[in-house]
Amino acid sequence: MVKAYQLLRGIMNTALDDELIQRNPCRIKGADTYDVPERPVLSVAEAFAVADAIGPRRRALVLLTAFTTLRFGELAALRRRDVDLANRLVRVQRNQAELNSGRLYA
């Protein structure tokens, strides 16, 4: 609801700027703000502890998740050939998504 009010208020402000209306009727104090609690973030030590606990097979995935801004679909589509350890490079060339049917789309 907040986003809808923000959009309407923006539209009405544009109409006001263009002199199509004389006053913006969207004047409810606080209606365009909302409090989103901050997401918890792991410390570096905690991220490594999770990676160690998860085991060697998924360790790289946990570390990439913790220390990059890659989305889940990008992480899920990574292959060994996408990681260049010598140059410290990860190539994101694919994305993966799960359809409503449960099928994976790549």
JSON list of C-alpha atoms in Angstrom, two decimals:
[
{"chain": "A", "resi": 1, "resn": "MET", "atom": "CA", "xyz": [0.00, 0.00, 0.00]},
{"chain": "A", "resi": 2, "resn": "VAL", "atom": "CA", "xyz": [2.89, 2.36, 0.78]},
{"chain": "A", "resi": 3, "resn": "LYS", "atom": "CA", "xyz": [4.37, 1.98, -2.70]},
{"chain": "A", "resi": 4, "resn": "ALA", "atom": "CA", "xyz": [1.00, 2.68, -4.30]},
{"chain": "A", "resi": 5, "resn": "TYR", "atom": "CA", "xyz": [0.67, 5.86, -2.22]},
{"chain": "A", "resi": 6, "resn": "GLN", "atom": "CA", "xyz": [4.24, 6.91, -3.14]},
{"chain": "A", "resi": 7, "resn": "LEU", "atom": "CA", "xyz": [3.44, 6.43, -6.82]},
{"chain": "A", "resi": 8, "resn": "LEU", "atom": "CA", "xyz": [0.17, 8.36, -6.60]},
{"chain": "A", "resi": 9, "resn": "ARG", "atom": "CA", "xyz": [1.85, 11.17, -4.67]},
{"chain": "A", "resi": 10, "resn": "GLY", "atom": "CA", "xyz": [4.61, 11.35, -7.30]},
{"chain": "A", "resi": 11, "resn": "ILE", "atom": "CA", "xyz": [2.06, 11.52, -10.11]},
{"chain": "A", "resi": 12, "resn": "MET", "atom": "CA", "xyz": [0.16, 14.25, -8.30]},
{"chain": "A", "resi": 13, "resn": "ASN", "atom": "CA", "xyz": [3.40, 16.20, -7.68]},
{"chain": "A", "resi": 14, "resn": "THR", "atom": "CA", "xyz": [4.12, 16.06, -11.41]},
{"chain": "A", "resi": 15, "resn": "ALA", "atom": "CA", "xyz": [0.60, 17.32, -12.14]},
{"chain": "A", "resi": 16, "resn": "LEU", "atom": "CA", "xyz": [1.20, 20.12, -9.63]},
{"chain": "A", "resi": 17, "resn": "ASP", "atom": "CA", "xyz": [4.53, 21.01, -11.27]},
{"chain": "A", "resi": 18, "resn": "ASP", "atom": "CA", "xyz": [2.84, 21.03, -14.68]},
{"chain": "A", "resi": 19, "resn": "GLU", "atom": "CA", "xyz": [0.14, 23.33, -13.23]},
{"chain": "A", "resi": 20, "resn": "LEU", "atom": "CA", "xyz": [-2.62, 20.83, -14.01]},
{"chain": "A", "resi": 21, "resn": "ILE", "atom": "CA", "xyz": [-3.78, 20.95, -10.39]},
{"chain": "A", "resi": 22, "resn": "GLN", "atom": "CA", "xyz": [-3.42, 23.66, -7.75]},
{"chain": "A", "resi": 23, "resn": "ARG", "atom": "CA", "xyz": [-2.76, 21.41, -4.76]},
{"chain": "A", "resi": 24, "resn": "ASN", "atom": "CA", "xyz": [-1.61, 17.82, -4.25]},
{"chain": "A", "resi": 25, "resn": "PRO", "atom": "CA", "xyz": [-4.38, 15.96, -2.41]},
{"chain": "A", "resi": 26, "resn": "CYS", "atom": "CA", "xyz": [-1.90, 13.32, -1.20]},
{"chain": "A", "resi": 27, "resn": "ARG", "atom": "CA", "xyz": [-1.02, 14.91, 2.13]},
{"chain": "A", "resi": 28, "resn": "ILE", "atom": "CA", "xyz": [-1.26, 12.14, 4.72]},
{"chain": "A", "resi": 29, "resn": "LYS", "atom": "CA", "xyz": [1.76, 12.49, 7.00]},
{"chain": "A", "resi": 30, "resn": "GLY", "atom": "CA", "xyz": [3.84, 9.32, 7.18]},
{"chain": "A", "resi": 31, "resn": "ALA", "atom": "CA", "xyz": [1.77, 7.47, 4.58]},
{"chain": "A", "resi": 32, "resn": "ASP", "atom": "CA", "xyz": [4.71, 7.29, 2.16]},
{"chain": "A", "resi": 33, "resn": "THR", "atom": "CA", "xyz": [7.17, 5.76, 4.62]},
{"chain": "A", "resi": 34, "resn": "TYR", "atom": "CA", "xyz": [7.49, 2.34, 6.14]},
{"chain": "A", "resi": 35, "resn": "ASP", "atom": "CA", "xyz": [9.89, 0.76, 8.57]},
{"chain": "A", "resi": 36, "resn": "VAL", "atom": "CA", "xyz": [11.73, -2.22, 7.17]},
{"chain": "A", "resi": 37, "resn": "PRO", "atom": "CA", "xyz": [13.79, -4.06, 9.76]},
{"chain": "A", "resi": 38, "resn": "GLU", "atom": "CA", "xyz": [17.43, -4.46, 8.84]},
{"chain": "A", "resi": 39, "resn": "ARG", "atom": "CA", "xyz": [18.33, -7.92, 7.60]},
{"chain": "A", "resi": 40, "resn": "PRO", "atom": "CA", "xyz": [20.80, -9.77, 9.77]},
{"chain": "A", "resi": 41, "resn": "VAL", "atom": "CA", "xyz": [24.24, -10.11, 8.21]},
{"chain": "A", "resi": 42, "resn": "LEU", "atom": "CA", "xyz": [26.85, -12.72, 9.05]},
{"chain": "A", "resi": 43, "resn": "SER", "atom": "CA", "xyz": [30.27, -11.62, 10.15]},
{"chain": "A", "resi": 44, "resn": "VAL", "atom": "CA", "xyz": [33.25, -12.86, 8.15]},
{"chain": "A", "resi": 45, "resn": "ALA", "atom": "CA", "xyz": [34.04, -15.39, 10.88]},
{"chain": "A", "resi": 46, "resn": "GLU", "atom": "CA", "xyz": [30.43, -16.63, 10.92]},
{"chain": "A", "resi": 47, "resn": "ALA", "atom": "CA", "xyz": [30.40, -17.00, 7.13]},
{"chain": "A", "resi": 48, "resn": "PHE", "atom": "CA", "xyz": [33.54, -19.14, 7.26]},
{"chain": "A", "resi": 49, "resn": "ALA", "atom": "CA", "xyz": [32.09, -21.16, 10.15]},
{"chain": "A", "resi": 50, "resn": "VAL", "atom": "CA", "xyz": [28.99, -21.93, 8.07]},
{"chain": "A", "resi": 51, "resn": "ALA", "atom": "CA", "xyz": [31.17, -22.84, 5.07]},
{"chain": "A", "resi": 52, "resn": "ASP", "atom": "CA", "xyz": [33.24, -25.18, 7.24]},
{"chain": "A", "resi": 53, "resn": "ALA", "atom": "CA", "xyz": [30.14, -26.76, 8.78]},
{"chain": "A", "resi": 54, "resn": "ILE", "atom": "CA", "xyz": [28.42, -27.33, 5.43]},
{"chain": "A", "resi": 55, "resn": "GLY", "atom": "CA", "xyz": [31.24, -29.51, 4.15]},
{"chain": "A", "resi": 56, "resn": "PRO", "atom": "CA", "xyz": [33.68, -29.37, 1.25]},
{"chain": "A", "resi": 57, "resn": "ARG", "atom": "CA", "xyz": [31.17, -30.08, -1.54]},
{"chain": "A", "resi": 58, "resn": "ARG", "atom": "CA", "xyz": [29.18, -26.86, -1.01]},
{"chain": "A", "resi": 59, "resn": "ARG", "atom": "CA", "xyz": [31.85, -24.71, 0.68]},
{"chain": "A", "resi": 60, "resn": "ALA", "atom": "CA", "xyz": [32.57, -22.58, -2.38]},
{"chain": "A", "resi": 61, "resn": "LEU", "atom": "CA", "xyz": [28.85, -21.96, -2.90]},
{"chain": "A", "resi": 62, "resn": "VAL", "atom": "CA", "xyz": [28.45, -20.75, 0.69]},
{"chain": "A", "resi": 63, "resn": "LEU", "atom": "CA", "xyz": [31.46, -18.43, 0.39]},
{"chain": "A", "resi": 64, "resn": "LEU", "atom": "CA", "xyz": [30.30, -17.02, -2.96]},
{"chain": "A", "resi": 65, "resn": "THR", "atom": "CA", "xyz": [26.87, -16.42, -1.47]},
{"chain": "A", "resi": 66, "resn": "ALA", "atom": "CA", "xyz": [28.37, -14.65, 1.54]},
{"chain": "A", "resi": 67, "resn": "PHE", "atom": "CA", "xyz": [30.94, -12.48, -0.23]},
{"chain": "A", "resi": 68, "resn": "THR", "atom": "CA", "xyz": [29.42, -11.64, -3.62]},
{"chain": "A", "resi": 69, "resn": "THR", "atom": "CA", "xyz": [26.25, -9.91, -4.74]},
{"chain": "A", "resi": 70, "resn": "LEU", "atom": "CA", "xyz": [25.23, -12.81, -6.98]},
{"chain": "A", "resi": 71, "resn": "ARG", "atom": "CA", "xyz": [21.57, -13.76, -6.99]},
{"chain": "A", "resi": 72, "resn": "PHE", "atom": "CA", "xyz": [20.47, -17.31, -6.19]},
{"chain": "A", "resi": 73, "resn": "GLY", "atom": "CA", "xyz": [19.71, -18.16, -9.84]},
{"chain": "A", "resi": 74, "resn": "GLU", "atom": "CA", "xyz": [23.19, -17.04, -10.87]},
{"chain": "A", "resi": 75, "resn": "LEU", "atom": "CA", "xyz": [24.82, -19.06, -8.09]},
{"chain": "A", "resi": 76, "resn": "ALA", "atom": "CA", "xyz": [22.75, -22.15, -8.92]},
{"chain": "A", "resi": 77, "resn": "ALA", "atom": "CA", "xyz": [23.80, -22.00, -12.57]},
{"chain": "A", "resi": 78, "resn": "LEU", "atom": "CA", "xyz": [27.55, -21.75, -11.88]},
{"chain": "A", "resi": 79, "resn": "ARG", "atom": "CA", "xyz": [29.79, -24.57, -13.09]},
{"chain": "A", "resi": 80, "resn": "ARG", "atom": "CA", "xyz": [33.41, -25.37, -12.24]},
{"chain": "A", "resi": 81, "resn": "ARG", "atom": "CA", "xyz": [34.55, -23.95, -15.58]},
{"chain": "A", "resi": 82, "resn": "ASP", "atom": "CA", "xyz": [33.08, -20.56, -14.54]},
{"chain": "A", "resi": 83, "resn": "VAL", "atom": "CA", "xyz": [35.59, -20.20, -11.70]},
{"chain": "A", "resi": 84, "resn": "ASP", "atom": "CA", "xyz": [39.13, -19.14, -12.64]},
{"chain": "A", "resi": 85, "resn": "LEU", "atom": "CA", "xyz": [41.21, -19.52, -9.46]},
{"chain": "A", "resi": 86, "resn": "ALA", "atom": "CA", "xyz": [44.44, -18.32, -11.09]},
{"chain": "A", "resi": 87, "resn": "ASN", "atom": "CA", "xyz": [42.91, -14.95, -11.97]},
{"chain": "A", "resi": 88, "resn": "ARG", "atom": "CA", "xyz": [40.47, -14.88, -9.04]},
{"chain": "A", "resi": 89, "resn": "LEU", "atom": "CA", "xyz": [37.55, -14.53, -11.41]},
{"chain": "A", "resi": 90, "resn": "VAL", "atom": "CA", "xyz": [34.00, -15.87, -11.47]},
{"chain": "A", "resi": 91, "resn": "ARG", "atom": "CA", "xyz": [32.18, -15.66, -14.81]},
{"chain": "A", "resi": 92, "resn": "VAL", "atom": "CA", "xyz": [28.40, -15.42, -14.57]},
{"chain": "A", "resi": 93, "resn": "GLN", "atom": "CA", "xyz": [27.19, -16.63, -17.96]},
{"chain": "A", "resi": 94, "resn": "ARG", "atom": "CA", "xyz": [23.92, -18.33, -17.06]},
{"chain": "A", "resi": 95, "resn": "ASN", "atom": "CA", "xyz": [20.96, -17.98, -14.77]},
{"chain": "A", "resi": 96, "resn": "GLN", "atom": "CA", "xyz": [18.60, -20.61, -13.45]},
{"chain": "A", "resi": 97, "resn": "ALA", "atom": "CA", "xyz": [15.00, -20.29, -12.29]},
{"chain": "A", "resi": 98, "resn": "GLU", "atom": "CA", "xyz": [12.39, -22.70, -11.03]},
{"chain": "A", "resi": 99, "resn": "LEU", "atom": "CA", "xyz": [9.08, -22.49, -12.86]},
{"chain": "A", "resi": 100, "resn": "ASN", "atom": "CA", "xyz": [5.70, -22.91, -11.12]},
{"chain": "A", "resi": 101, "resn": "SER", "atom": "CA", "xyz": [5.60, -26.42, -12.56]},
{"chain": "A", "resi": 102, "resn": "GLY", "atom": "CA", "xyz": [8.77, -27.28, -10.63]},
{"chain": "A", "resi": 103, "resn": "ARG", "atom": "CA", "xyz": [10.84, -27.52, -13.80]},
{"chain": "A", "resi": 104, "resn": "LEU", "atom": "CA", "xyz": [14.18, -25.72, -13.87]},
{"chain": "A", "resi": 105, "resn": "TYR", "atom": "CA", "xyz": [14.67, -23.12, -16.58]},
{"chain": "A", "resi": 106, "resn": "ALA", "atom": "CA", "xyz": [18.23, -22.20, -17.54]}
]
